[in-house]
Coordinates of C-alpha atoms and ligand atoms in Angstrom, one line a residue:
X1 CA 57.4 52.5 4.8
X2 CA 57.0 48.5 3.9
X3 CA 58.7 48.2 0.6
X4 CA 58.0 45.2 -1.7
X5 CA 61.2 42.9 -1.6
X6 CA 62.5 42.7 -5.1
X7 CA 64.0 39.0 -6.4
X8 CA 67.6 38.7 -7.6
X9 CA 69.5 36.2 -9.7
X10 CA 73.1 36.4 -9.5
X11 CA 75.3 35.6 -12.9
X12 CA 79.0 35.2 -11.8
X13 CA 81.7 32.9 -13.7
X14 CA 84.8 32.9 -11.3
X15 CA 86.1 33.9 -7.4
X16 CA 83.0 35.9 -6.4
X17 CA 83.9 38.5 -4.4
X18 CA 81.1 40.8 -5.7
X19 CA 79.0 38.5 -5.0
X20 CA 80.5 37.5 -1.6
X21 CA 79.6 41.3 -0.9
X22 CA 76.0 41.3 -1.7
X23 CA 75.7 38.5 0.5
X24 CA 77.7 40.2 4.0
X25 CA 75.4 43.5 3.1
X26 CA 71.3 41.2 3.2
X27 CA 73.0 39.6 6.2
X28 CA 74.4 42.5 8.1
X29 CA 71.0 44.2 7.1
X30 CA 72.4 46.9 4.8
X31 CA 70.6 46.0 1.7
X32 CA 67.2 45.7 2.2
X33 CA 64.1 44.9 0.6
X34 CA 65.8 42.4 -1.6
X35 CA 66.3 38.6 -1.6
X36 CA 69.1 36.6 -3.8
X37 CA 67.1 33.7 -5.0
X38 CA 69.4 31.8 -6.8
X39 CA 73.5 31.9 -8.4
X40 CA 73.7 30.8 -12.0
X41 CA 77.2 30.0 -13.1
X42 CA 78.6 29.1 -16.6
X43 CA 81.3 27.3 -15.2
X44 CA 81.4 24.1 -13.5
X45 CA 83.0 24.3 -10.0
X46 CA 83.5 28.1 -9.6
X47 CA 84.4 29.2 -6.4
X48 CA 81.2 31.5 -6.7
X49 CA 79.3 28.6 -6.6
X50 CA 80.7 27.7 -2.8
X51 CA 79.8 31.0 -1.3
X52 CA 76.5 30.6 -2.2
X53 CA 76.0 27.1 -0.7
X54 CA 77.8 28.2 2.5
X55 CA 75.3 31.1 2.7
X56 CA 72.6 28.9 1.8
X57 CA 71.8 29.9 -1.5
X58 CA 70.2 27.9 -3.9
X59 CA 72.5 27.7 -6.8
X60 CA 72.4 26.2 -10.5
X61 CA 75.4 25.4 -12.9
X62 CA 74.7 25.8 -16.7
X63 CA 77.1 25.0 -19.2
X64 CA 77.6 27.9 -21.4
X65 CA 80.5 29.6 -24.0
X66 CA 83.3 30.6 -21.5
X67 CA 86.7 27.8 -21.3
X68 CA 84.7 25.6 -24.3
X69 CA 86.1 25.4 -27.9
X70 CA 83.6 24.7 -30.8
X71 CA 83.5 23.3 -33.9
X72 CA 81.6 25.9 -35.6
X73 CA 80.7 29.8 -34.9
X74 CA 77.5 28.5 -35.2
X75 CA 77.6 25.8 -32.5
X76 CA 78.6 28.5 -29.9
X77 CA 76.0 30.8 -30.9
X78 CA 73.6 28.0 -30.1
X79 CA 75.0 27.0 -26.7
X80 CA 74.5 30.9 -25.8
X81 CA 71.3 30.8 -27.1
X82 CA 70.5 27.5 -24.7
X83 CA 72.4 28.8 -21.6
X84 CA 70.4 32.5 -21.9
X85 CA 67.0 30.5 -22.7
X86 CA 67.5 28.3 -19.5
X87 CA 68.2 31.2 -17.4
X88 CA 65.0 33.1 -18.6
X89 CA 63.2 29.8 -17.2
X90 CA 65.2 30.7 -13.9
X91 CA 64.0 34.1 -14.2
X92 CA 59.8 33.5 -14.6
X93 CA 60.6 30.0 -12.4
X94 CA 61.6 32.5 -9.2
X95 CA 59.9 36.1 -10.3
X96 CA 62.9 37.7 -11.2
X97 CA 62.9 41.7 -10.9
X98 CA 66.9 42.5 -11.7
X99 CA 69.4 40.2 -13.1
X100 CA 73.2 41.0 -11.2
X101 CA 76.4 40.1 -13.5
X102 CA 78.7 39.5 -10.9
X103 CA 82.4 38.2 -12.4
X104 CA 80.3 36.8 -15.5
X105 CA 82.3 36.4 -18.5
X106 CA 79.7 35.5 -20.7
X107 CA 78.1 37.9 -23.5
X108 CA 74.2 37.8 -23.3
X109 CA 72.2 37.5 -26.6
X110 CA 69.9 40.1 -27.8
X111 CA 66.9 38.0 -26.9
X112 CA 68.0 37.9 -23.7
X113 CA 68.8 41.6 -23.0
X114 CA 65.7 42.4 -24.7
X115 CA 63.8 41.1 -22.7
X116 CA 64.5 42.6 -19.8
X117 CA 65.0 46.0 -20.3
X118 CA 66.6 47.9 -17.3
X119 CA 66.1 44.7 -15.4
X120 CA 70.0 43.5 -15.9
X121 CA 72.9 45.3 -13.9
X122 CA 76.7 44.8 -14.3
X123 CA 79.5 46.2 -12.3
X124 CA 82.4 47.1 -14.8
X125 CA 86.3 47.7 -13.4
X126 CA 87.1 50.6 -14.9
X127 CA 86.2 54.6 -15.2
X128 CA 85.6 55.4 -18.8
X129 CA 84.0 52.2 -20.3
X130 CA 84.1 53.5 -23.7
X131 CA 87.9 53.5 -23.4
X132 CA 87.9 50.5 -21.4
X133 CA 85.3 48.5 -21.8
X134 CA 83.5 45.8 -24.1
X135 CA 84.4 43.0 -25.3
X136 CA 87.1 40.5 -23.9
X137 CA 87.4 43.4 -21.5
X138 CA 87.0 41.0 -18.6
X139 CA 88.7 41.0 -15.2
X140 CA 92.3 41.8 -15.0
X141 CA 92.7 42.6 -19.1
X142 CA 91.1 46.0 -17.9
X143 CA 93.6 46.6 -15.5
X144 CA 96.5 45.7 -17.3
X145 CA 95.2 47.5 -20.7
X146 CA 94.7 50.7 -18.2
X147 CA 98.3 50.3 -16.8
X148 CA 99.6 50.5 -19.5
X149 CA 97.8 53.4 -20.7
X150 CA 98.4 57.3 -20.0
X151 CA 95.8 58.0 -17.7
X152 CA 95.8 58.9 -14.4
X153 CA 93.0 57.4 -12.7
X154 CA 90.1 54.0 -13.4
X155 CA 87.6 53.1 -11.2
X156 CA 84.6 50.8 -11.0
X157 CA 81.2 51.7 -12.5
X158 CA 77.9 49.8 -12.2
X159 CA 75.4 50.3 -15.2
X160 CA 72.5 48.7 -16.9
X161 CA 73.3 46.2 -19.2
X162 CA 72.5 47.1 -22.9
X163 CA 73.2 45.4 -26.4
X164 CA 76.1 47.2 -26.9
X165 CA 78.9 45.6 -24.4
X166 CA 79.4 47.5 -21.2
X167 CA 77.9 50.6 -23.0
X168 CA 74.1 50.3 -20.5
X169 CA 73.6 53.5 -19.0
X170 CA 75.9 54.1 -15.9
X171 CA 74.4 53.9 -12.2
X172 CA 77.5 55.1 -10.4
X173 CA 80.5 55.5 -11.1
X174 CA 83.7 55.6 -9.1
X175 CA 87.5 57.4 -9.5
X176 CA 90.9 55.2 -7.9
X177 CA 93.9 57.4 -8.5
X178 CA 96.7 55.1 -10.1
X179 CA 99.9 55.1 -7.7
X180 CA 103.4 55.1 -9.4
X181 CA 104.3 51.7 -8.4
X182 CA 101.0 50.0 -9.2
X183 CA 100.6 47.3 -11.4
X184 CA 97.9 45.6 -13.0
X185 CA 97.4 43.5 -9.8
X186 CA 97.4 46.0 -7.1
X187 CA 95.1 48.4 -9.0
X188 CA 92.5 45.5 -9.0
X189 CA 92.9 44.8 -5.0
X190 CA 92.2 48.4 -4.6
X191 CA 89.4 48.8 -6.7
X192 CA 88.3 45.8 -6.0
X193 CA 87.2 47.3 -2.7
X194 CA 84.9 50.3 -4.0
X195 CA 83.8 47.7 -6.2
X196 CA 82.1 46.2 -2.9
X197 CA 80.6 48.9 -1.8
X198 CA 79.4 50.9 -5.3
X199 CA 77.4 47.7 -6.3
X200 CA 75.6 46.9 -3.3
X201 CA 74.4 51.0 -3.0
X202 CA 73.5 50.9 -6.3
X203 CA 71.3 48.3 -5.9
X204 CA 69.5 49.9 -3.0
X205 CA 69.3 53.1 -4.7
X206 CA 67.5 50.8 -7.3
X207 CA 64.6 49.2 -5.1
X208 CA 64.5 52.1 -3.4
X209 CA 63.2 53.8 -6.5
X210 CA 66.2 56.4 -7.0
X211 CA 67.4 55.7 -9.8
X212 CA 65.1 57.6 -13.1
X213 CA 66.6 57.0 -16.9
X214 CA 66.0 59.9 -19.6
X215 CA 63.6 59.5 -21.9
X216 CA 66.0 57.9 -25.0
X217 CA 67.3 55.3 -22.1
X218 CA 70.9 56.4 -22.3
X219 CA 71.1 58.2 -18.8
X220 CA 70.4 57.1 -15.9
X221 CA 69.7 60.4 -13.1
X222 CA 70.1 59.5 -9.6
X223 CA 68.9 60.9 -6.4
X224 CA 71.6 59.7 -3.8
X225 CA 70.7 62.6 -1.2
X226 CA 67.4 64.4 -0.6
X227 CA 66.0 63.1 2.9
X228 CA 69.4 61.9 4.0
X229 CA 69.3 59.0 2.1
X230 CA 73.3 59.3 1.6
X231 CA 73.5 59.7 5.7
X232 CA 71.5 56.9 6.4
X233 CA 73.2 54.4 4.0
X234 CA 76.5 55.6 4.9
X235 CA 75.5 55.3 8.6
X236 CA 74.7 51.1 7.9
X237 CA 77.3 50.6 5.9
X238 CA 79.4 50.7 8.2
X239 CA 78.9 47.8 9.7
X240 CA 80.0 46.1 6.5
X241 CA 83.4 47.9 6.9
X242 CA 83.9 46.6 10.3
X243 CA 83.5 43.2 8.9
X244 CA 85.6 43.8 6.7
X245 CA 88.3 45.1 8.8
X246 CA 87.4 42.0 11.4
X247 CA 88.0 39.3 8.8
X248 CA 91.1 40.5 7.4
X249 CA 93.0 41.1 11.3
X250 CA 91.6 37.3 11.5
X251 CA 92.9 36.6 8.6
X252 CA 96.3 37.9 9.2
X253 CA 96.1 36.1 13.0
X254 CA 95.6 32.5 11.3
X255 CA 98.8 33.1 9.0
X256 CA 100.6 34.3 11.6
X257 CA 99.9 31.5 14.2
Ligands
LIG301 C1 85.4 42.2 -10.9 O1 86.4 43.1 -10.8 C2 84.3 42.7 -11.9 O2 84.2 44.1 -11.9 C3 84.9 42.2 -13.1 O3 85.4 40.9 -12.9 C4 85.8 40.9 -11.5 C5 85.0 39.7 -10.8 O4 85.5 39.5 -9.5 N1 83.9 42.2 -14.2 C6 84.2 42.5 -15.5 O5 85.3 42.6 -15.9 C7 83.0 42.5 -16.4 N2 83.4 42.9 -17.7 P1 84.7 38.7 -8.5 O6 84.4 37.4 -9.1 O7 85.6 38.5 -7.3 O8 83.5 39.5 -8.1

């Protein structure tokens, strides 16, 4: 079946490992039908941005909110306003079908959701997003808050991105038990790693036309396994693992030499 490759634009703000994923899995030829057309991010030499040149990428820095003070409420509401309006451009300039927030501290505005209704995806570090989630929920302030909470287990989720902060309807979700010695760092290495493969699936299960919201656009249904789809996405991804696995014994040989 020739499918009709679908146009991305990254958002990211910081180390872009998410990003760093989605790149390996178009290369390795895991995710297909889909081509990253360009990296937007809000702040000015972000390691983000040099992933993307080294993979070729074409990539854009716009000033926005994040690490600027203002003088006003009002002056910051306008510099959203400006960095969302420049990156609609981005999105008619290259034929945008689905926005990725990869690492983007950022809140977009109304407008901007608005206007592309189940078009925007996010990737959120936790579980339960309604206990962990929204705003200044960013990064390692979710693993620390969930640390030091009672439960038992976070996770990663990927969802669409609605008005109300990390509330979209979820794609897929996924459960990391918390160990008794783990602190807010080593929870994020380890979920860190489903994060890099949930996003990347969901995504495919996206293009691939899987993924069916209910009516009221709060659910999202999601057929991960009639005709083997499961099997066969399973069956590629592994070659991302091996990578994986590769780069880190590499990794560990360069230290050690
Ligand atoms: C990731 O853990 C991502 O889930 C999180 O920021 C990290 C970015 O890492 N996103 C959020 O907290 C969104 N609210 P990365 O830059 O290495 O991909």
């Amino acid at each position: 079946m020739i499918q009709v490759v679908k146009n991305l634009l990254f958002l990211a703000s910081g180390r872009g490992s998410n990003f760093k994923s989605f790149v390996d899995h178009i290369r390795l030829g895991i995710l297909k039908a889909v081509a990253v057309k360009i990296l937007v991010s809000n702040r000015v030499n972000a390691p983000v941005l040099e992933i993307a040149r080294i993979a070729d990428i074409a990539t854009k820095e716009l000033v926005g909110t994040s690490g600027r003070s203002f003088v006003s409420k009002e002056e910051r509401e306008k510099a959203r306003l400006d960095f969302d309006k420049q990156c609609l451009e981005l999105v008619h300039q290259f034929s945008i079908d689905y926005v990725l927030l990869a690492g983007f501290d950022q809140i977009l505005s109304k407008s901007f959701v608005d206007s592309m209704p189940c078009r925007i995806l996010n990737i959120h570090p936790a579980y339960d997003l309604r206990a962990f989630g929204g705003k200044n929920m960013v990064g390692s302030k979710v693993h620390d808050s969930v640390v030091r909470s009672e439960v038992r287990y976070s996770g990663c989720t990927v969802h669409f991105v609605a008005n109300e902060i990390d509330q979209g309807p979820a794609i897929l979700k996924e459960r990391v038990a918390i160990l008794p010695d783990d602190t807010a760092g080593s929870l994020e290495q380890r979920i860190l790693a489903y994060e890099h493969l949930l996003y990347p699936q969901a995504l495919q299960l996206l293009v691939d036309g899987r993924v069916f919201l209910s009516d009221d656009r709060t659910k999202c249904y999601v057929d991960r396994f009639s005709d083997n789809w499961d099997i066969e996405w399973w069956k590629r991804q592994e070659a991302y693992l091996r990578k994986i696995q590769f780069d880190t014994i590499t990794l560990q040989e360069a230290q050690t030499s």
